[in-house]
């Protein structure tokens, strides 16, 4: 079974349906439940109408809602109608939420108790209701108006004295998520407090459902993938790499690539300004790629660090000054390291081949000072851009490495040629 | 309490101890348990010796093992001695594992049953033992030699008939992790199968402990952070950005920056080869940054996509040919888009300012063809490098965006000047 799941993402639709049909009956339901919603939807879609019902009814309401939301919009109501009336109501309620909100992640099937039950009554009750729960880790005590009064873990319920009431063992004021809370914020709750489930409540503290930690693992992976792809200089893909349509993928990449390209055109304009200088001292042109790429690389490091630290909550908006100070010194040190390596290289080459004639000293000085300036600027720009973007209400991850590199390339050229015109005046220029 | 946890990472050691001392007694234990191991260790370390014991004993064995492993090596045995004898044995056993292995993540306190117990006996037994379990979601049926015979969820135990035996309701051949399994592989198990806990067994199928999903959320975050930092062109940091020592951070960044810089020096060498061409046609130099950065950006997109898809198991080594074909066409399309924009820009500038004199056509042709070639090469190189690295047994994430950009910069120059020397022969060159 595991091997099938392993090769599954790499098969065509027809191959998948053939394999699905070949799995023995005792194993096929577990296999189906293990698939991502997208693949479940594909299978249900490919089956004849009279075979769809058992698969849809096999799913828990939150998973059924995910599947139906992935289906073409004109098929959704037909799929919903395949469920039993209770599940239909539950699923329809879940479908009102965005997929990436707490409401879209939650299951309405949690273990409910009344605060005044005794522990013994509670355990007997839970035992009767067990088959329909999504999770058996916490039970939720609701008052007569469905408001959340407290949470009790099965562990403490089990170890409590039989005659105490639920109210006595439950924890009041538990952590909750609101229905429209972003899934990234929900994931942070889980990872900060090491929870297995979080209750979802509406504005009147009425309990709507629970989000369980197994769904959060997927959320964390998904959010990390999105951030990584944005950092790589493209829009986040909305499907696995091998499954997304070719033109859709190209579109997600071409947009940013074109924007970066148009930005990078400024380098040609900047270089045009220094055309005369280059004509007089061609040696200047030789170091252009080296200098601008050093700025780009140091900017890429700084922006990556800050964006990731922001995403997992290590750095907040108001830490910007701490980050500036840190990155200023980091930029100075890193710039000095590269300047020393760069000058040594010119020195050694000069010792062996004398490619710079009588001007090795001014060339080395120009390259060294420019490197220091460009790396310092790259580091500062790369670390501050995510703050500016967040401040402006945008996603800091849009300050991708290529974006910072482009910004630094143009500025790097200006720094380099300015330094050159000061240092080389009277000798090469 | 939440506000304290929120500001916690941003405080100095002394501030932390002052706040810790000020938390009321009824809340301080929960606060302590919510902290990451690193911070727990810092607190225990800062407390006088006679206050350390209660905090250490508060922890579950797996968390105590993590804390002790973070302490200076000469203090570890003193800390271990503070635990009660049973916990000492458990913690010492856990400390034999690497922190990033299944063994290092697991808890030895799981719910054990015998297969021949009845459901009623099992529930009564679990009820007595409840306080000491790490999780109450699954119980594990072990035979007389401690080998894992099966797993039963509390849900099915609760809903089963009282007189059936555990053997009849348990699932045999459950998914297991081995003690030395890498934490990334364990995380994949969880996310693929939506599990709440996985049993860890040794080579003889003897059960050693369980890994629970709440620890996996942290693992997934941690692995994503490592990959993101490597993609940004540095070594992964081993502590949060604002907490890691300045020189340690600079060291993690300077290494790769220097390597990339030395690689990038080849661009100066390559440019040196074309010095004469540049001297004859300075216009060539103007487009150098534009062309090489386009290669770098497209390479960065491709490598980011492939590395992430590999990390989460969407793409395997043997998919390389599929990826080559996909990226070849993507590279052609993306290259064409940029070439069209690039040529248009030259055309428009020429229409307005005539900066390229009589040679606009050859300049546009050279830039256009070079862009196509460089983007195609960048895309292919960026997508294939992760495969080569994995094939060689290295971490594919080392093919960071800046690394690919450096590789493509040098090749891009060669492509550009070769195209130029063919097209411009007889006109500008």
Short mmCIF file of N, CA and C in Angstrom, two decimals, chain A residues 2 5-6 10 30 34 120 123 127 130-131 133-134 136-137 155 158-159 162 171 175 191-194 213 217-218 220-221 224-225 228 231-234 237 240-241 244-246 253-254 260-261 264-265 268-269 271 275 282 285-286 289 292-294 297 300-301 304-305 308 312 314 316 319 322 326-327 329-330 334 338 341-342 345 371 379 402, chain B residues 2 5-6 10 30 34 120 123 127 130-131 133-134 136-137 155 158-159 162 171 175 191-194 213 217-218 220-221 224-225 228 231-234 237 240-241 244 246 253-254 257 260-261 264-265 268-269 271 275 282 285-286 289 292-294 297 300-301 304-305 308 312 314 316 319 322 326-327 329-330 334 341-342 345 371 379 402:
data_model
loop_
_atom_site.label_atom_id
_atom_site.label_comp_id
_atom_site.label_asym_id
_atom_site.label_seq_id
_atom_site.Cartn_x
_atom_site.Cartn_y
_atom_site.Cartn_z
N UNK A 2 1.93 1.18 0.84
CA UNK A 2 2.83 2.32 0.92
C UNK A 2 3.52 2.61 -0.41
N UNK A 5 1.19 4.54 -2.59
CA UNK A 5 1.13 5.96 -2.20
C UNK A 5 2.39 6.69 -2.65
N UNK A 6 3.51 5.97 -2.64
CA UNK A 6 4.79 6.55 -3.01
C UNK A 6 4.81 6.94 -4.50
N UNK A 10 3.12 10.39 -9.25
CA UNK A 10 3.85 10.38 -10.52
C UNK A 10 3.10 9.67 -11.63
N UNK A 30 -9.01 2.61 3.38
CA UNK A 30 -7.91 3.26 4.08
C UNK A 30 -7.01 4.02 3.10
N UNK A 34 -6.18 8.14 2.93
CA UNK A 34 -4.81 8.65 3.03
C UNK A 34 -4.45 9.64 1.92
N UNK A 120 -17.83 9.85 35.84
CA UNK A 120 -18.31 8.54 35.44
C UNK A 120 -19.36 8.65 34.33
N UNK A 123 -17.60 9.62 31.05
CA UNK A 123 -16.89 8.53 30.37
C UNK A 123 -17.89 7.59 29.71
N UNK A 127 -18.15 7.04 25.69
CA UNK A 127 -18.01 5.68 25.19
C UNK A 127 -19.10 5.37 24.17
N UNK A 130 -18.35 7.54 20.91
CA UNK A 130 -17.00 7.49 20.35
C UNK A 130 -16.89 7.39 18.83
N UNK A 131 -17.70 6.54 18.16
CA UNK A 131 -17.43 6.33 16.73
C UNK A 131 -17.50 7.60 15.90
N UNK A 133 -16.49 10.73 16.67
CA UNK A 133 -15.59 11.85 16.95
C UNK A 133 -14.41 11.88 15.99
N UNK A 134 -14.01 13.09 15.68
CA UNK A 134 -12.81 13.28 14.86
C UNK A 134 -11.59 12.97 15.72
N UNK A 136 -10.14 12.06 19.97
CA UNK A 136 -10.54 11.62 21.29
C UNK A 136 -9.55 12.15 22.31
N UNK A 137 -8.96 13.30 22.07
CA UNK A 137 -7.96 13.74 23.02
C UNK A 137 -8.54 14.70 24.05
N UNK A 155 -7.04 12.36 29.37
CA UNK A 155 -6.10 11.93 30.40
C UNK A 155 -6.58 12.34 31.78
N UNK A 158 -9.82 10.50 32.74
CA UNK A 158 -9.57 9.11 33.11
C UNK A 158 -8.97 8.99 34.50
N UNK A 159 -8.13 9.96 34.85
CA UNK A 159 -7.43 9.80 36.12
C UNK A 159 -8.18 10.49 37.26
N UNK A 162 -14.21 9.22 40.12
CA UNK A 162 -15.45 8.97 39.38
C UNK A 162 -16.58 9.95 39.71
N UNK A 171 -10.48 22.64 32.40
CA UNK A 171 -9.69 23.85 32.41
C UNK A 171 -10.56 24.96 31.83
N UNK A 175 -7.30 28.16 25.42
CA UNK A 175 -6.94 28.83 24.16
C UNK A 175 -7.98 28.48 23.11
N UNK A 191 2.13 25.42 17.48
CA UNK A 191 3.54 25.14 17.70
C UNK A 191 4.02 25.83 18.96
N UNK A 192 3.38 26.95 19.34
CA UNK A 192 3.84 27.62 20.55
C UNK A 192 3.40 26.86 21.80
N UNK A 193 2.20 26.27 21.76
CA UNK A 193 1.67 25.67 22.98
C UNK A 193 1.63 24.15 22.96
N UNK A 194 2.19 23.56 21.92
CA UNK A 194 2.23 22.09 21.83
C UNK A 194 0.87 21.46 22.07
N UNK A 213 -4.25 18.75 15.27
CA UNK A 213 -2.86 19.03 14.92
C UNK A 213 -2.43 18.31 13.64
N UNK A 217 0.07 20.01 10.45
CA UNK A 217 1.32 19.61 9.81
C UNK A 217 1.28 19.99 8.34
N UNK A 218 0.13 19.70 7.69
CA UNK A 218 0.00 20.06 6.28
C UNK A 218 0.04 21.57 6.07
N UNK A 220 1.54 23.80 7.89
CA UNK A 220 2.91 24.30 8.06
C UNK A 220 3.74 24.02 6.80
N UNK A 221 3.60 22.81 6.24
CA UNK A 221 4.32 22.46 5.01
C UNK A 221 3.92 23.40 3.88
N UNK A 224 5.21 26.93 4.32
CA UNK A 224 6.65 26.98 4.07
C UNK A 224 6.92 26.91 2.57
N UNK A 225 6.18 26.05 1.86
CA UNK A 225 6.36 25.95 0.40
C UNK A 225 6.06 27.29 -0.26
N UNK A 228 8.87 29.67 0.43
CA UNK A 228 10.08 29.30 -0.30
C UNK A 228 9.96 29.69 -1.76
N UNK A 231 10.28 33.37 -2.13
CA UNK A 231 11.69 33.75 -1.95
C UNK A 231 12.50 33.45 -3.19
N UNK A 232 12.10 32.40 -3.93
CA UNK A 232 12.81 32.04 -5.15
C UNK A 232 12.46 32.96 -6.31
N UNK A 233 11.57 33.93 -6.06
CA UNK A 233 11.27 34.91 -7.10
C UNK A 233 10.16 34.48 -8.04
N UNK A 234 9.08 33.93 -7.50
CA UNK A 234 7.93 33.61 -8.36
C UNK A 234 6.69 33.66 -7.51
N UNK A 237 3.07 28.36 -6.30
CA UNK A 237 2.27 27.44 -7.09
C UNK A 237 1.11 26.94 -6.24
N UNK A 240 1.17 20.62 -6.63
CA UNK A 240 2.53 20.07 -6.65
C UNK A 240 3.20 20.28 -8.00
N UNK A 241 4.53 20.41 -7.98
CA UNK A 241 5.31 20.76 -9.17
C UNK A 241 5.00 19.88 -10.38
N UNK A 244 0.98 20.48 -11.56
CA UNK A 244 0.43 21.75 -12.04
C UNK A 244 0.58 21.83 -13.56
N UNK A 245 -0.42 22.42 -14.22
CA UNK A 245 -0.37 22.52 -15.68
C UNK A 245 0.83 23.36 -16.14
N UNK A 246 1.40 23.02 -17.29
CA UNK A 246 2.61 23.69 -17.77
C UNK A 246 2.41 25.20 -17.91
N UNK A 253 5.68 31.97 -13.11
CA UNK A 253 7.10 32.33 -13.13
C UNK A 253 7.35 33.55 -14.00
N UNK A 254 6.65 33.63 -15.15
CA UNK A 254 6.94 34.69 -16.12
C UNK A 254 6.66 36.07 -15.55
N UNK A 260 11.18 41.61 -12.74
CA UNK A 260 12.59 41.73 -12.36
C UNK A 260 13.42 42.20 -13.55
N UNK A 261 13.06 41.69 -14.74
CA UNK A 261 13.81 42.05 -15.94
C UNK A 261 13.67 43.54 -16.23
N UNK A 264 15.68 45.33 -13.84
CA UNK A 264 17.11 45.15 -14.12
C UNK A 264 17.55 45.99 -15.33
N UNK A 265 16.58 46.38 -16.19
CA UNK A 265 16.92 47.23 -17.33
C UNK A 265 17.57 48.54 -16.88
N UNK A 268 21.18 48.74 -17.43
CA UNK A 268 21.67 49.16 -18.74
C UNK A 268 21.68 50.69 -18.82
N UNK A 269 20.64 51.30 -18.24
CA UNK A 269 20.60 52.77 -18.21
C UNK A 269 21.76 53.32 -17.37
N UNK A 271 24.58 51.82 -16.62
CA UNK A 271 25.84 51.59 -17.33
C UNK A 271 26.01 52.61 -18.45
N UNK A 275 29.24 55.17 -19.80
CA UNK A 275 29.82 54.63 -21.03
C UNK A 275 31.20 55.23 -21.30
N UNK A 282 38.60 50.30 -19.73
CA UNK A 282 37.83 49.07 -19.92
C UNK A 282 37.95 48.15 -18.70
N UNK A 285 34.97 47.66 -16.51
CA UNK A 285 33.88 46.76 -16.89
C UNK A 285 34.12 45.34 -16.37
N UNK A 286 35.39 44.96 -16.27
CA UNK A 286 35.71 43.58 -15.91
C UNK A 286 35.15 43.19 -14.54
N UNK A 289 30.38 42.40 -12.99
CA UNK A 289 29.59 41.26 -12.49
C UNK A 289 29.99 40.87 -11.07
N UNK A 292 28.44 43.54 -8.50
CA UNK A 292 26.99 43.55 -8.30
C UNK A 292 26.51 42.21 -7.74
N UNK A 293 27.16 41.12 -8.12
CA UNK A 293 26.68 39.84 -7.58
C UNK A 293 26.99 39.72 -6.09
N UNK A 294 28.08 40.33 -5.63
CA UNK A 294 28.38 40.28 -4.20
C UNK A 294 27.30 41.01 -3.41
N UNK A 297 24.23 38.69 -3.46
CA UNK A 297 24.33 37.55 -2.55
C UNK A 297 24.18 37.96 -1.09
N UNK A 300 20.59 38.74 -0.49
CA UNK A 300 19.79 37.53 -0.46
C UNK A 300 19.87 36.84 0.91
N UNK A 301 21.06 36.78 1.48
CA UNK A 301 21.20 36.20 2.82
C UNK A 301 20.37 36.97 3.84
N UNK A 304 16.51 36.66 3.32
CA UNK A 304 16.04 35.32 3.66
C UNK A 304 15.94 35.14 5.17
N UNK A 305 16.98 35.54 5.88
CA UNK A 305 17.00 35.43 7.33
C UNK A 305 15.84 36.17 7.96
N UNK A 308 12.24 34.71 7.10
CA UNK A 308 11.94 33.47 7.81
C UNK A 308 11.69 33.75 9.29
N UNK A 312 8.05 32.88 11.33
CA UNK A 312 7.81 32.01 12.48
C UNK A 312 7.75 32.81 13.77
N UNK A 314 9.81 35.02 15.21
CA UNK A 314 10.99 35.35 16.01
C UNK A 314 11.28 36.84 16.00
N UNK A 316 9.56 40.70 15.19
CA UNK A 316 8.34 41.46 14.96
C UNK A 316 8.68 42.80 14.34
N UNK A 319 10.93 45.19 16.07
CA UNK A 319 12.35 44.83 16.27
C UNK A 319 13.24 45.42 15.19
N UNK A 322 16.67 46.87 16.14
CA UNK A 322 17.63 45.83 16.55
C UNK A 322 18.25 45.16 15.32
N UNK A 326 22.19 45.13 13.98
CA UNK A 326 22.85 43.86 13.77
C UNK A 326 23.37 43.73 12.34
N UNK A 327 22.52 44.10 11.38
CA UNK A 327 22.89 43.91 9.98
C UNK A 327 23.91 44.94 9.53
N UNK A 329 26.48 45.99 11.33
CA UNK A 329 27.77 45.42 11.69
C UNK A 329 28.08 44.17 10.89
N UNK A 330 27.05 43.35 10.65
CA UNK A 330 27.27 42.15 9.84
C UNK A 330 27.73 42.55 8.44
N UNK A 334 31.20 41.41 6.76
CA UNK A 334 31.16 40.61 5.54
C UNK A 334 31.79 41.37 4.37
N UNK A 338 35.10 40.23 2.02
CA UNK A 338 35.13 40.15 0.55
C UNK A 338 36.13 41.15 -0.03
N UNK A 341 39.56 39.63 0.24
CA UNK A 341 39.76 38.58 -0.77
C UNK A 341 39.92 39.22 -2.15
N UNK A 342 39.06 40.19 -2.47
CA UNK A 342 39.10 40.83 -3.79
C UNK A 342 40.43 41.52 -4.05
N UNK A 345 43.25 39.10 -4.63
CA UNK A 345 43.21 38.50 -5.96
C UNK A 345 43.88 39.42 -6.97
N UNK A 371 33.33 47.06 -2.94
CA UNK A 371 32.80 45.83 -2.35
C UNK A 371 32.25 46.10 -0.96
N UNK A 379 23.22 44.24 2.39
CA UNK A 379 22.79 43.65 3.65
C UNK A 379 21.70 44.49 4.31
N UNK A 402 15.78 37.36 -5.53
CA UNK A 402 16.02 38.03 -6.82
C UNK A 402 15.58 39.50 -6.83
N UNK B 2 -0.07 34.86 27.64
CA UNK B 2 0.28 34.86 26.22
C UNK B 2 1.17 36.02 25.84
N UNK B 5 4.70 35.22 26.73
CA UNK B 5 5.31 34.31 25.75
C UNK B 5 5.66 35.05 24.46
N UNK B 6 4.82 36.06 24.14
CA UNK B 6 5.01 36.82 22.90
C UNK B 6 6.30 37.65 22.96
N UNK B 10 12.37 38.27 22.97
CA UNK B 10 13.03 39.55 22.72
C UNK B 10 13.65 40.13 23.97
N UNK B 30 2.74 25.88 33.98
CA UNK B 30 2.26 25.80 32.60
C UNK B 30 3.11 26.67 31.67
N UNK B 34 5.48 25.49 28.37
CA UNK B 34 5.26 26.02 27.02
C UNK B 34 6.53 26.55 26.37
N UNK B 120 -12.98 -4.30 28.13
CA UNK B 120 -13.32 -3.76 29.44
C UNK B 120 -12.11 -3.71 30.37
N UNK B 123 -9.80 -0.86 29.18
CA UNK B 123 -10.23 0.49 29.56
C UNK B 123 -9.99 0.73 31.05
N UNK B 127 -7.40 3.48 32.52
CA UNK B 127 -7.91 4.49 33.42
C UNK B 127 -7.02 4.63 34.64
N UNK B 130 -3.61 6.32 33.41
CA UNK B 130 -3.71 7.54 32.60
C UNK B 130 -2.71 8.65 32.93
N UNK B 131 -2.48 8.99 34.22
CA UNK B 131 -1.68 10.18 34.49
C UNK B 131 -0.28 10.13 33.88
N UNK B 133 0.72 8.87 30.93
CA UNK B 133 0.90 8.76 29.49
C UNK B 133 1.20 10.09 28.84
N UNK B 134 2.04 10.06 27.83
CA UNK B 134 2.31 11.24 27.02
C UNK B 134 1.09 11.56 26.16
N UNK B 136 -2.98 10.00 24.76
CA UNK B 136 -4.06 9.06 25.03
C UNK B 136 -4.79 8.75 23.75
N UNK B 137 -4.12 8.79 22.62
CA UNK B 137 -4.86 8.57 21.41
C UNK B 137 -4.82 7.12 20.94
N UNK B 155 -10.56 5.53 20.22
CA UNK B 155 -11.87 5.63 19.61
C UNK B 155 -12.46 4.24 19.37
N UNK B 158 -13.15 2.41 22.69
CA UNK B 158 -14.35 2.91 23.35
C UNK B 158 -15.61 2.40 22.69
N UNK B 159 -15.57 2.27 21.37
CA UNK B 159 -16.81 1.92 20.68
C UNK B 159 -16.95 0.40 20.51
N UNK B 162 -17.69 -4.63 25.03
CA UNK B 162 -16.88 -4.79 26.24
C UNK B 162 -16.14 -6.11 26.33
N UNK B 171 -5.24 -3.00 15.21
CA UNK B 171 -4.76 -3.05 13.84
C UNK B 171 -3.37 -3.66 13.87
N UNK B 175 2.05 1.17 10.91
CA UNK B 175 3.22 1.93 10.49
C UNK B 175 4.12 2.15 11.69
N UNK B 191 2.81 13.38 7.78
CA UNK B 191 2.00 14.21 6.91
C UNK B 191 1.36 13.36 5.82
N UNK B 192 1.98 12.25 5.44
CA UNK B 192 1.37 11.43 4.41
C UNK B 192 0.16 10.67 4.95
N UNK B 193 0.24 10.21 6.20
CA UNK B 193 -0.82 9.34 6.70
C UNK B 193 -1.72 9.99 7.74
N UNK B 194 -1.54 11.28 7.98
CA UNK B 194 -2.38 11.99 8.94
C UNK B 194 -2.47 11.28 10.28
N UNK B 213 2.49 13.83 17.24
CA UNK B 213 2.42 14.79 16.15
C UNK B 213 2.75 16.22 16.60
N UNK B 217 5.21 19.12 14.42
CA UNK B 217 4.99 20.49 13.92
C UNK B 217 6.30 21.28 14.04
N UNK B 218 6.98 21.13 15.18
CA UNK B 218 8.25 21.82 15.35
C UNK B 218 9.31 21.33 14.37
N UNK B 220 8.85 20.09 11.41
CA UNK B 220 8.56 20.59 10.07
C UNK B 220 9.01 22.05 9.95
N UNK B 221 8.72 22.87 10.96
CA UNK B 221 9.15 24.27 10.96
C UNK B 221 10.66 24.38 10.87
N UNK B 224 12.05 23.31 7.50
CA UNK B 224 11.75 24.34 6.50
C UNK B 224 12.69 25.53 6.69
N UNK B 225 12.94 25.93 7.94
CA UNK B 225 13.86 27.05 8.19
C UNK B 225 15.25 26.73 7.67
N UNK B 228 15.23 26.95 3.91
CA UNK B 228 15.10 28.33 3.46
C UNK B 228 16.43 29.05 3.61
N UNK B 231 18.81 27.87 1.02
CA UNK B 231 18.44 28.43 -0.28
C UNK B 231 18.86 29.89 -0.40
N UNK B 232 18.89 30.59 0.74
CA UNK B 232 19.31 31.99 0.72
C UNK B 232 20.81 32.15 0.62
N UNK B 233 21.53 31.03 0.56
CA UNK B 233 22.98 31.10 0.35
C UNK B 233 23.78 31.24 1.63
N UNK B 234 23.42 30.48 2.66
CA UNK B 234 24.25 30.49 3.87
C UNK B 234 24.09 29.14 4.56
N UNK B 237 21.27 28.48 10.41
CA UNK B 237 21.55 28.92 11.77
C UNK B 237 21.03 27.87 12.74
N UNK B 240 17.46 30.93 16.98
CA UNK B 240 16.67 32.01 16.39
C UNK B 240 17.53 33.23 16.06
N UNK B 241 17.12 33.97 15.01
CA UNK B 241 17.92 35.07 14.48
C UNK B 241 18.36 36.06 15.55
N UNK B 244 20.97 34.14 18.28
CA UNK B 244 22.27 33.58 17.93
C UNK B 244 23.35 34.66 18.10
N UNK B 246 26.46 37.13 17.52
CA UNK B 246 26.78 37.87 16.31
C UNK B 246 27.87 37.18 15.49
N UNK B 253 27.42 33.00 7.61
CA UNK B 253 27.15 33.70 6.35
C UNK B 253 28.43 33.91 5.56
N UNK B 254 29.53 34.22 6.25
CA UNK B 254 30.77 34.58 5.55
C UNK B 254 31.30 33.42 4.72
N UNK B 257 29.42 33.16 1.47
CA UNK B 257 29.61 34.40 0.73
C UNK B 257 31.00 34.42 0.09
N UNK B 260 31.10 31.86 -2.82
CA UNK B 260 30.42 32.42 -3.98
C UNK B 260 31.27 33.51 -4.62
N UNK B 261 31.94 34.31 -3.78
CA UNK B 261 32.76 35.40 -4.29
C UNK B 261 33.93 34.86 -5.11
N UNK B 264 32.59 33.69 -8.28
CA UNK B 264 32.20 34.82 -9.12
C UNK B 264 33.43 35.52 -9.73
N UNK B 265 34.60 35.33 -9.10
CA UNK B 265 35.81 35.93 -9.66
C UNK B 265 36.07 35.46 -11.08
N UNK B 268 35.34 37.91 -13.69
CA UNK B 268 36.37 38.88 -14.04
C UNK B 268 37.35 38.28 -15.04
N UNK B 269 37.65 37.00 -14.83
CA UNK B 269 38.53 36.31 -15.77
C UNK B 269 37.87 36.22 -17.14
N UNK B 271 35.45 38.09 -18.36
CA UNK B 271 35.39 39.43 -18.95
C UNK B 271 36.76 39.83 -19.50
N UNK B 275 38.13 41.54 -23.22
CA UNK B 275 38.48 42.94 -23.00
C UNK B 275 38.55 43.70 -24.33
N UNK B 282 31.88 49.31 -26.69
CA UNK B 282 31.54 49.51 -25.28
C UNK B 282 30.07 49.18 -25.02
N UNK B 285 29.23 46.12 -23.04
CA UNK B 285 29.33 46.11 -21.58
C UNK B 285 28.02 46.53 -20.93
N UNK B 286 27.28 47.42 -21.60
CA UNK B 286 26.07 47.97 -20.99
C UNK B 286 25.06 46.90 -20.62
N UNK B 289 25.11 43.32 -17.01
CA UNK B 289 24.33 43.02 -15.80
C UNK B 289 22.93 42.50 -16.12
N UNK B 292 23.26 38.66 -17.36
CA UNK B 292 23.61 37.64 -16.37
C UNK B 292 22.56 37.57 -15.25
N UNK B 293 21.95 38.69 -14.91
CA UNK B 293 20.96 38.61 -13.83
C UNK B 293 19.72 37.86 -14.30
N UNK B 294 19.37 37.96 -15.58
CA UNK B 294 18.22 37.21 -16.09
C UNK B 294 18.48 35.72 -15.97
N UNK B 297 18.15 34.88 -12.21
CA UNK B 297 16.78 34.85 -11.72
C UNK B 297 16.03 33.61 -12.20
N UNK B 300 17.31 30.69 -10.29
CA UNK B 300 16.83 30.71 -8.92
C UNK B 300 15.42 30.15 -8.81
N UNK B 301 14.55 30.52 -9.75
CA UNK B 301 13.19 29.97 -9.76
C UNK B 301 13.22 28.45 -9.90
N UNK B 304 14.74 26.60 -6.83
CA UNK B 304 13.85 26.68 -5.66
C UNK B 304 12.70 25.69 -5.80
N UNK B 305 12.08 25.68 -6.97
CA UNK B 305 10.95 24.77 -7.21
C UNK B 305 11.36 23.32 -7.01
N UNK B 308 12.34 22.35 -3.27
CA UNK B 308 11.19 22.23 -2.39
C UNK B 308 10.38 20.98 -2.73
N UNK B 312 9.67 17.81 0.02
CA UNK B 312 8.41 17.28 0.53
C UNK B 312 7.98 16.03 -0.24
N UNK B 314 7.59 15.36 -3.49
CA UNK B 314 6.80 15.39 -4.72
C UNK B 314 7.62 14.93 -5.92
N UNK B 316 11.11 12.73 -7.07
CA UNK B 316 12.17 11.82 -6.64
C UNK B 316 13.31 11.84 -7.64
N UNK B 319 12.74 11.02 -11.23
CA UNK B 319 11.89 11.90 -12.04
C UNK B 319 12.71 12.89 -12.85
N UNK B 322 11.71 13.72 -16.47
CA UNK B 322 10.47 14.48 -16.56
C UNK B 322 10.73 15.97 -16.30
N UNK B 326 10.27 19.26 -18.80
CA UNK B 326 9.43 20.37 -18.38
C UNK B 326 10.20 21.68 -18.37
N UNK B 327 11.39 21.65 -17.78
CA UNK B 327 12.16 22.88 -17.62
C UNK B 327 12.75 23.35 -18.94
N UNK B 329 11.22 23.23 -21.85
CA UNK B 329 10.16 24.03 -22.49
C UNK B 329 9.88 25.31 -21.71
N UNK B 330 9.89 25.20 -20.37
CA UNK B 330 9.68 26.40 -19.56
C UNK B 330 10.76 27.43 -19.86
N UNK B 334 10.08 31.15 -21.21
CA UNK B 334 10.48 32.28 -20.39
C UNK B 334 11.57 33.10 -21.10
N UNK B 341 10.79 41.33 -24.60
CA UNK B 341 10.81 42.58 -23.84
C UNK B 341 12.13 43.31 -24.08
N UNK B 342 13.24 42.57 -24.02
CA UNK B 342 14.57 43.18 -24.19
C UNK B 342 14.71 43.86 -25.54
N UNK B 345 12.67 47.01 -25.83
CA UNK B 345 13.28 48.13 -25.11
C UNK B 345 14.34 48.80 -25.99
N UNK B 371 19.72 36.39 -24.39
CA UNK B 371 18.72 36.21 -23.32
C UNK B 371 18.08 34.85 -23.41
N UNK B 379 17.68 27.97 -16.44
CA UNK B 379 16.56 27.13 -16.02
C UNK B 379 16.99 25.67 -15.93
N UNK B 402 21.79 31.73 -4.84
CA UNK B 402 23.01 32.44 -5.18
C UNK B 402 24.07 31.54 -5.83
#
